[in-house]
Short mmCIF file of C-alpha atoms and ligand atoms in Angstrom, two decimals:
data_model
loop_
_atom_site.label_atom_id
_atom_site.label_comp_id
_atom_site.label_asym_id
_atom_site.label_seq_id
_atom_site.Cartn_x
_atom_site.Cartn_y
_atom_site.Cartn_z
CA MET A 1 6.59 -100.29 -181.21
CA LYS A 2 8.74 -103.33 -182.03
CA THR A 3 12.46 -102.95 -182.70
CA ALA A 4 14.00 -104.53 -185.80
CA LEU A 5 17.76 -104.92 -186.05
CA ILE A 6 18.90 -105.05 -189.69
CA THR A 7 22.45 -106.16 -190.37
CA GLY A 8 23.79 -105.09 -193.76
CA GLY A 9 21.23 -102.28 -193.53
CA ALA A 10 23.36 -99.82 -195.52
CA GLY A 11 23.63 -102.19 -198.49
CA PHE A 12 21.42 -102.53 -201.56
CA LEU A 13 18.64 -104.70 -200.13
CA GLY A 14 19.16 -103.63 -196.51
CA SER A 15 18.64 -99.92 -197.19
CA HIS A 16 15.33 -100.60 -198.96
CA LEU A 17 14.29 -102.76 -196.01
CA CYS A 18 15.22 -100.03 -193.48
CA GLU A 19 13.18 -97.54 -195.51
CA LEU A 20 10.12 -99.79 -195.64
CA LEU A 21 10.17 -100.59 -191.91
CA VAL A 22 11.14 -97.29 -190.34
CA ASP A 23 7.60 -95.92 -190.02
CA LYS A 24 6.29 -99.01 -188.24
CA ARG A 25 9.34 -100.21 -186.30
CA ARG A 26 12.26 -98.79 -184.43
CA VAL A 27 15.08 -99.73 -186.82
CA ILE A 28 18.65 -100.40 -185.74
CA CYS A 29 20.85 -100.60 -188.84
CA VAL A 30 24.17 -102.40 -188.34
CA ASP A 31 26.81 -102.26 -191.07
CA ASN A 32 30.60 -102.27 -191.49
CA PHE A 33 30.37 -100.37 -194.82
CA PHE A 34 32.35 -102.97 -196.75
CA THR A 35 30.01 -102.86 -199.76
CA GLY A 36 27.31 -100.68 -198.20
CA ARG A 37 27.31 -96.89 -198.26
CA LYS A 38 26.21 -94.29 -195.74
CA GLU A 39 24.47 -92.39 -198.57
CA ASN A 40 22.04 -95.32 -198.88
CA VAL A 41 20.60 -94.48 -195.44
CA ASP A 42 21.41 -90.74 -195.31
CA LEU A 43 17.76 -89.77 -195.59
CA LEU A 44 16.87 -91.98 -192.63
CA LEU A 45 19.47 -90.56 -190.23
CA LYS A 46 17.12 -87.80 -189.04
CA HIS A 47 14.16 -90.17 -188.57
CA PRO A 48 13.37 -90.56 -184.85
CA ASN A 49 12.90 -94.35 -185.25
CA PHE A 50 16.27 -94.90 -186.93
CA LYS A 51 19.67 -95.66 -185.43
CA LEU A 52 22.87 -96.53 -187.31
CA ILE A 53 25.64 -98.59 -185.70
CA GLU A 54 28.97 -99.17 -187.46
CA HIS A 55 29.93 -102.72 -186.52
CA ASP A 56 31.33 -105.90 -188.10
CA ILE A 57 29.09 -108.87 -187.25
CA ILE A 58 32.16 -111.11 -187.16
CA ASP A 59 32.45 -109.62 -183.65
CA PRO A 60 29.76 -110.07 -180.97
CA LEU A 61 27.20 -107.28 -180.73
CA TRP A 62 25.56 -106.12 -177.50
CA ILE A 63 22.35 -104.10 -177.73
CA ASP A 64 21.02 -102.58 -174.49
CA GLU A 65 17.43 -102.04 -175.59
CA PRO A 66 14.94 -104.85 -176.38
CA VAL A 67 15.15 -106.29 -179.90
CA HIS A 68 12.14 -108.14 -181.34
CA GLU A 69 13.26 -108.95 -184.88
CA VAL A 70 16.66 -109.55 -186.47
CA TYR A 71 17.05 -109.42 -190.25
CA ASN A 72 20.52 -110.79 -191.02
CA LEU A 73 21.61 -109.42 -194.41
CA ALA A 74 25.25 -108.60 -193.67
CA CYS A 75 27.45 -110.27 -196.30
CA PRO A 76 28.83 -109.07 -199.62
CA ALA A 77 26.56 -110.48 -202.34
CA SER A 78 28.50 -109.91 -205.55
CA PRO A 79 31.09 -112.55 -206.58
CA VAL A 80 33.69 -109.80 -207.11
CA HIS A 81 33.27 -108.57 -203.53
CA TYR A 82 32.76 -111.88 -201.74
CA GLN A 83 35.86 -113.32 -203.43
CA PHE A 84 37.97 -110.23 -202.58
CA ASN A 85 38.60 -111.65 -199.10
CA ALA A 86 37.12 -115.16 -199.11
CA ILE A 87 38.08 -115.89 -195.50
CA ARG A 88 36.30 -112.77 -194.25
CA THR A 89 33.26 -113.81 -196.28
CA ILE A 90 33.11 -117.20 -194.57
CA LYS A 91 33.60 -115.50 -191.21
CA ALA A 92 30.80 -113.01 -191.94
CA ASN A 93 28.50 -115.92 -192.77
CA VAL A 94 29.44 -118.35 -190.02
CA LEU A 95 30.70 -116.24 -187.09
CA GLY A 96 28.24 -113.52 -188.11
CA ILE A 97 25.19 -115.78 -187.84
CA ILE A 98 26.45 -117.31 -184.58
CA ASN A 99 26.66 -113.80 -183.13
CA MET A 100 23.23 -112.82 -184.45
CA LEU A 101 21.64 -116.08 -183.26
CA GLY A 102 23.17 -115.45 -179.81
CA LEU A 103 21.69 -111.95 -179.87
CA ALA A 104 18.28 -113.27 -180.98
CA LYS A 105 18.35 -115.94 -178.26
CA LYS A 106 19.19 -113.39 -175.55
CA HIS A 107 16.43 -111.01 -176.68
CA GLY A 108 13.84 -113.69 -177.52
CA ALA A 109 13.75 -112.19 -181.02
CA ARG A 110 12.65 -113.79 -184.28
CA ILE A 111 15.56 -113.95 -186.74
CA LEU A 112 15.47 -114.04 -190.53
CA GLN A 113 18.51 -115.17 -192.48
CA ALA A 114 19.07 -113.81 -196.00
CA SER A 115 20.17 -117.06 -197.61
CA THR A 116 20.60 -117.50 -201.32
CA SER A 117 19.85 -119.47 -204.45
CA GLU A 118 23.62 -120.13 -204.40
CA THR A 119 22.95 -122.83 -201.81
CA TYR A 120 21.82 -124.87 -204.87
CA GLY A 121 25.22 -124.33 -206.53
CA ASP A 122 25.16 -125.33 -210.21
CA PRO A 123 21.77 -127.04 -209.91
CA LEU A 124 21.04 -130.42 -211.46
CA GLU A 125 17.29 -129.93 -210.86
CA HIS A 126 15.39 -127.24 -212.70
CA PRO A 127 13.54 -125.20 -211.53
CA GLN A 128 14.85 -125.35 -207.97
CA THR A 129 12.48 -126.33 -205.17
CA GLU A 130 13.39 -125.95 -201.51
CA SER A 131 13.75 -129.73 -201.13
CA TYR A 132 16.61 -129.84 -203.67
CA ARG A 133 19.89 -130.24 -201.76
CA GLY A 134 22.14 -128.61 -204.30
CA ASN A 135 25.32 -129.19 -206.26
CA VAL A 136 28.00 -127.03 -204.68
CA ASN A 137 31.77 -127.28 -205.17
CA PRO A 138 33.07 -127.06 -201.58
CA ILE A 139 36.61 -126.12 -202.64
CA GLY A 140 35.85 -123.71 -205.46
CA ILE A 141 36.13 -119.93 -205.56
CA ARG A 142 32.40 -119.46 -204.87
CA ALA A 143 32.44 -121.78 -201.84
CA CYS A 144 33.24 -119.01 -199.32
CA TYR A 145 29.79 -117.66 -200.14
CA ASP A 146 27.77 -120.80 -201.07
CA GLU A 147 29.10 -123.02 -198.30
CA GLY A 148 29.15 -120.10 -195.84
CA LYS A 149 25.44 -119.55 -196.49
CA ARG A 150 24.73 -123.29 -196.27
CA CYS A 151 26.50 -123.45 -192.90
CA ALA A 152 24.52 -120.40 -191.74
CA GLU A 153 21.30 -122.25 -192.62
CA THR A 154 22.52 -125.24 -190.58
CA LEU A 155 23.23 -123.00 -187.60
CA MET A 156 19.78 -121.42 -187.86
CA PHE A 157 18.12 -124.84 -187.61
CA ASP A 158 20.50 -126.04 -184.85
CA TYR A 159 19.72 -122.97 -182.70
CA HIS A 160 16.03 -123.55 -183.42
CA ARG A 161 16.23 -127.20 -182.32
CA ALA A 162 18.60 -126.68 -179.37
CA HIS A 163 17.40 -123.30 -178.04
CA GLN A 164 13.96 -122.81 -179.62
CA VAL A 165 15.12 -119.64 -181.38
CA ASP A 166 12.30 -118.43 -183.66
CA ILE A 167 13.84 -118.59 -187.15
CA CYS A 168 13.08 -117.97 -190.80
CA VAL A 169 15.38 -118.80 -193.73
CA VAL A 170 14.65 -117.15 -197.08
CA ARG A 171 16.60 -118.19 -200.18
CA ILE A 172 16.90 -115.06 -202.30
CA PHE A 173 17.34 -115.35 -206.08
CA ASN A 174 19.03 -112.63 -208.18
CA THR A 175 17.56 -109.25 -207.28
CA TYR A 176 18.17 -105.89 -208.94
CA GLY A 177 17.05 -102.28 -208.79
CA PRO A 178 18.00 -98.78 -207.70
CA ARG A 179 20.89 -98.49 -205.18
CA MET A 180 22.83 -101.39 -206.60
CA SER A 181 26.35 -100.07 -206.65
CA ALA A 182 27.77 -99.31 -210.11
CA GLN A 183 31.04 -100.92 -208.94
CA ASP A 184 29.28 -104.03 -207.70
CA GLY A 185 30.20 -106.27 -210.64
CA ARG A 186 26.80 -107.97 -210.76
CA VAL A 187 25.29 -108.52 -214.16
CA VAL A 188 22.42 -106.02 -214.06
CA SER A 189 24.52 -103.13 -212.73
CA ASN A 190 27.38 -103.97 -215.13
CA PHE A 191 25.16 -104.15 -218.23
CA ILE A 192 23.23 -100.98 -217.40
CA THR A 193 26.29 -98.88 -216.58
CA GLN A 194 27.99 -100.15 -219.75
CA ALA A 195 24.90 -99.42 -221.89
CA VAL A 196 24.38 -95.95 -220.43
CA LYS A 197 28.04 -95.04 -221.11
CA GLY A 198 27.98 -96.61 -224.60
CA GLU A 199 30.70 -99.09 -223.58
CA ASP A 200 30.90 -102.74 -224.70
CA ILE A 201 28.57 -105.10 -222.83
CA THR A 202 30.67 -107.88 -221.27
CA LEU A 203 29.05 -111.29 -221.67
CA TYR A 204 30.86 -113.98 -219.71
CA GLY A 205 30.98 -117.30 -221.56
CA ASP A 206 28.51 -117.67 -224.45
CA GLY A 207 25.79 -115.78 -222.55
CA GLU A 208 23.49 -118.83 -222.69
CA GLN A 209 23.55 -119.35 -218.91
CA THR A 210 20.28 -118.30 -217.27
CA ARG A 211 19.16 -116.32 -214.23
CA SER A 212 15.76 -115.17 -212.95
CA PHE A 213 15.63 -111.52 -211.90
CA CYS A 214 13.42 -110.03 -209.20
CA TYR A 215 12.80 -106.30 -208.72
CA VAL A 216 13.84 -104.99 -205.32
CA SER A 217 10.40 -103.76 -204.14
CA ASP A 218 8.89 -107.24 -204.69
CA LEU A 219 11.74 -108.87 -202.80
CA ILE A 220 11.58 -106.53 -199.79
CA ASP A 221 7.82 -106.99 -199.64
CA VAL A 222 8.17 -110.77 -199.27
CA ILE A 223 11.06 -110.53 -196.79
CA VAL A 224 8.77 -108.60 -194.43
CA LYS A 225 5.91 -111.05 -195.09
CA ALA A 226 8.23 -113.93 -194.18
CA MET A 227 9.26 -112.22 -190.92
CA ASP A 228 5.59 -111.62 -190.04
CA ALA A 229 4.57 -115.20 -190.88
CA LYS A 230 5.06 -118.26 -188.73
CA LEU A 231 7.35 -120.32 -190.88
CA THR A 232 10.91 -121.52 -190.46
CA GLY A 233 11.55 -121.98 -194.20
CA PRO A 234 13.67 -122.40 -196.13
CA VAL A 235 11.51 -120.61 -198.66
CA ASN A 236 12.56 -119.53 -202.17
CA ILE A 237 11.91 -115.88 -203.01
CA GLY A 238 12.52 -114.45 -206.46
CA ASN A 239 10.91 -113.89 -209.83
CA PRO A 240 10.60 -117.19 -211.74
CA VAL A 241 10.75 -115.59 -215.20
CA GLU A 242 14.01 -116.97 -216.62
CA TYR A 243 16.33 -115.15 -219.06
CA THR A 244 19.59 -116.06 -220.70
CA ILE A 245 22.28 -113.51 -219.91
CA ARG A 246 22.41 -112.69 -223.62
CA GLN A 247 18.65 -111.94 -223.63
CA LEU A 248 19.19 -109.67 -220.63
CA ALA A 249 21.98 -107.81 -222.47
CA GLU A 250 19.79 -107.35 -225.55
CA MET A 251 16.91 -106.09 -223.38
CA VAL A 252 19.15 -103.56 -221.62
CA ILE A 253 20.47 -102.28 -224.99
CA ARG A 254 16.93 -101.95 -226.37
CA LEU A 255 15.40 -100.26 -223.30
CA SER A 256 18.28 -97.83 -222.86
CA GLY A 257 18.50 -96.96 -226.58
CA SER A 258 22.24 -97.70 -226.43
CA ASN A 259 24.68 -98.38 -229.29
CA SER A 260 26.78 -100.71 -227.13
CA LYS A 261 28.11 -103.92 -228.70
CA LEU A 262 28.24 -107.36 -227.10
CA VAL A 263 31.73 -108.69 -226.30
CA PHE A 264 32.50 -112.14 -224.96
CA GLN A 265 34.86 -112.77 -222.03
CA ASP A 266 35.89 -115.89 -220.10
CA LEU A 267 33.22 -117.54 -217.99
CA PRO A 268 34.22 -117.40 -214.30
CA GLU A 269 34.95 -120.75 -212.59
CA ASP A 270 31.89 -122.59 -211.22
CA ASP A 271 29.46 -120.10 -212.77
CA PRO A 272 26.01 -121.78 -212.46
CA THR A 273 24.48 -122.79 -215.80
CA ARG A 274 20.79 -122.38 -215.01
CA ARG A 275 18.79 -120.87 -212.21
CA LYS A 276 15.05 -120.43 -211.71
CA PRO A 277 13.11 -120.57 -208.45
CA ASP A 278 10.03 -122.68 -207.86
CA ILE A 279 8.02 -120.22 -205.73
CA THR A 280 4.99 -122.44 -205.01
CA GLN A 281 5.69 -122.27 -201.27
CA ALA A 282 5.97 -118.45 -201.23
CA ARG A 283 2.71 -118.25 -203.21
CA GLU A 284 0.81 -120.69 -201.02
CA VAL A 285 2.20 -119.96 -197.56
CA LEU A 286 3.00 -116.25 -197.83
CA GLY A 287 0.35 -115.32 -200.41
CA TRP A 288 3.07 -113.53 -202.40
CA GLU A 289 4.23 -113.30 -205.93
CA PRO A 290 6.28 -110.70 -207.78
CA VAL A 291 4.23 -107.97 -209.45
CA VAL A 292 6.88 -105.88 -211.24
CA PRO A 293 7.52 -107.22 -214.78
CA VAL A 294 11.22 -107.48 -215.62
CA GLU A 295 11.05 -104.90 -218.44
CA GLU A 296 9.46 -102.36 -216.09
CA GLY A 297 12.03 -103.03 -213.36
CA ILE A 298 14.92 -102.77 -215.80
CA ARG A 299 13.55 -99.42 -217.10
CA LYS A 300 13.40 -98.07 -213.54
CA THR A 301 16.94 -99.27 -212.88
CA ILE A 302 18.20 -97.68 -216.11
CA ASP A 303 16.62 -94.37 -214.99
CA TYR A 304 18.41 -94.69 -211.64
CA PHE A 305 21.81 -95.34 -213.22
CA LYS A 306 21.36 -92.48 -215.72
CA PHE A 307 21.12 -89.96 -212.91
CA ILE A 308 23.71 -91.09 -210.38
P1 NAD B 401 25.23 -105.63 -200.55
O1 NAD B 401 26.65 -106.02 -200.75
O2 NAD B 401 24.73 -104.40 -201.22
O3 NAD B 401 24.90 -105.49 -199.01
C1 NAD B 401 25.54 -106.21 -197.99
C2 NAD B 401 25.69 -105.26 -196.81
O4 NAD B 401 26.33 -105.97 -195.72
C3 NAD B 401 26.62 -104.07 -197.11
O5 NAD B 401 26.03 -102.90 -196.60
C4 NAD B 401 27.92 -104.41 -196.40
O6 NAD B 401 28.67 -103.27 -196.05
C5 NAD B 401 27.40 -105.19 -195.21
N1 NAD B 401 28.36 -106.13 -194.63
C6 NAD B 401 29.13 -107.04 -195.29
N2 NAD B 401 29.86 -107.74 -194.41
C7 NAD B 401 29.54 -107.28 -193.16
C8 NAD B 401 29.96 -107.60 -191.85
N3 NAD B 401 30.86 -108.55 -191.63
N4 NAD B 401 29.43 -106.91 -190.81
C9 NAD B 401 28.52 -105.92 -191.02
N5 NAD B 401 28.08 -105.57 -192.25
C10 NAD B 401 28.59 -106.24 -193.30
O7 NAD B 401 24.37 -106.89 -200.98
P2 NAD B 401 22.79 -107.09 -201.12
O8 NAD B 401 22.50 -107.39 -202.51
O9 NAD B 401 22.07 -105.98 -200.46
O10 NAD B 401 22.61 -108.43 -200.29
C11 NAD B 401 22.12 -108.44 -198.97
C12 NAD B 401 22.00 -109.87 -198.48
O11 NAD B 401 21.11 -110.61 -199.31
C13 NAD B 401 23.32 -110.62 -198.47
O12 NAD B 401 23.37 -111.42 -197.32
C14 NAD B 401 23.24 -111.48 -199.70
O13 NAD B 401 23.99 -112.66 -199.56
C15 NAD B 401 21.75 -111.77 -199.79
N6 NAD B 401 21.36 -112.07 -201.18
C16 NAD B 401 21.29 -111.07 -202.10
C17 NAD B 401 20.95 -111.37 -203.41
C18 NAD B 401 20.83 -110.31 -204.47
O14 NAD B 401 20.60 -110.65 -205.63
N7 NAD B 401 20.94 -109.04 -204.16
C19 NAD B 401 20.70 -112.71 -203.77
C20 NAD B 401 20.82 -113.70 -202.80
C21 NAD B 401 21.13 -113.36 -201.50
N1 UDP B 402 27.83 -111.88 -216.04
C1 UDP B 402 28.15 -111.47 -217.33
N2 UDP B 402 28.71 -110.24 -217.46
C2 UDP B 402 28.96 -109.40 -216.43
C3 UDP B 402 28.62 -109.83 -215.11
C4 UDP B 402 28.07 -111.08 -214.96
O1 UDP B 402 27.94 -112.19 -218.30
O2 UDP B 402 29.48 -108.28 -216.66
C5 UDP B 402 27.20 -113.21 -215.87
C6 UDP B 402 27.84 -114.10 -214.82
O3 UDP B 402 28.89 -114.85 -215.37
C7 UDP B 402 26.65 -114.96 -214.40
C8 UDP B 402 25.46 -114.03 -214.55
O4 UDP B 402 25.88 -112.98 -215.39
O5 UDP B 402 26.50 -116.04 -215.31
C9 UDP B 402 24.98 -113.45 -213.22
O6 UDP B 402 26.11 -112.90 -212.56
P1 UDP B 402 25.99 -112.13 -211.17
O7 UDP B 402 27.38 -111.89 -210.70
O8 UDP B 402 25.10 -110.95 -211.31
O9 UDP B 402 25.21 -113.13 -210.23
P2 UDP B 402 25.40 -114.68 -209.83
O10 UDP B 402 26.37 -115.35 -210.76
O11 UDP B 402 25.89 -114.65 -208.44
O12 UDP B 402 24.03 -115.22 -210.01
#
């Protein structure tokens, strides 16, 4: 049985990935519990294939047993959390990937980097294809994340060229679903928790900015497909159906039967105006496309937030 090391494995996406892989791989979950929670992997702790290591990937990691695959997901993903300590965020991205690439090189493992649509910044091309080089403000408040992820991509390709490390870069677009943290500050978790409690729904700016939302099971499915495939990427993964943030708010109110009202607050600095992935490459090379319609995914996420 192969061994997969999953950094950020106790987080939102990482815990779903651990769960999907644990019956077919030995899974080593590495997390420092900054935004992740032990409860996310509690059910896996008794599984004979599962091991949890508390560790910050800013520091080197030594694993005594063979490792065949590294999924590098460790990094806070929500603007609120990644801006909380911007310098640590850059370190997690840059020192973290150097450590994980060193580990992959030593073990001869294939390594997948969870990159992001944020590498496109506030995009001037729409929809975004992988060849678009982006429009990122290198000195803005989102740069610790955007530029950190861009540098991590650079390091992936440099280790590939210099040391033949087997790499795969996936650029993940906004993903939502059960196990997002209610305190996360991301738009789907904010709107649903507000709607369920009957609180005002906080639209930043005029709510006309757009995002494209992918349900977590679709996203995890393609992450594993990308690891199993023979491609370096970068490859966009996400659901190309685009919504304005206002449309999302109205959908959440309707599907949750809430009486919440919309309120408008200041738009955060450098907030991207439009975002929608071109997923032609994922369709053609990985034979993948999302199957969960947004309304269905939002319903499932509302059910999750109602009962936590
Ligand atoms: P998350 O915040 O729920 O999970 C991140 C996990 O990494 C947490 O468990 C956290 O404790 C851990 N972590 C953070 N810094 C660490 C460090 N230095 N060492 C060890 N562990 C550390 O976020 P998520 O939504 O699950 O995102 C997972 C990955 O996917 C991130 O790399 C993120 O940038 C990327 N991504 C996510 C989305 C999305 O919409 N969810 C979009 C684009 C990219
Ligand atoms: N947003 C909002 N209200 C909220 C949280 C977020 O209007 O309570 C907006 C935010 O300004 C952005 C979009 O929703 O335009 C997506 O925000 P999120 O933090 O989820 O993701 P990202 O900006 O990183 O894509």
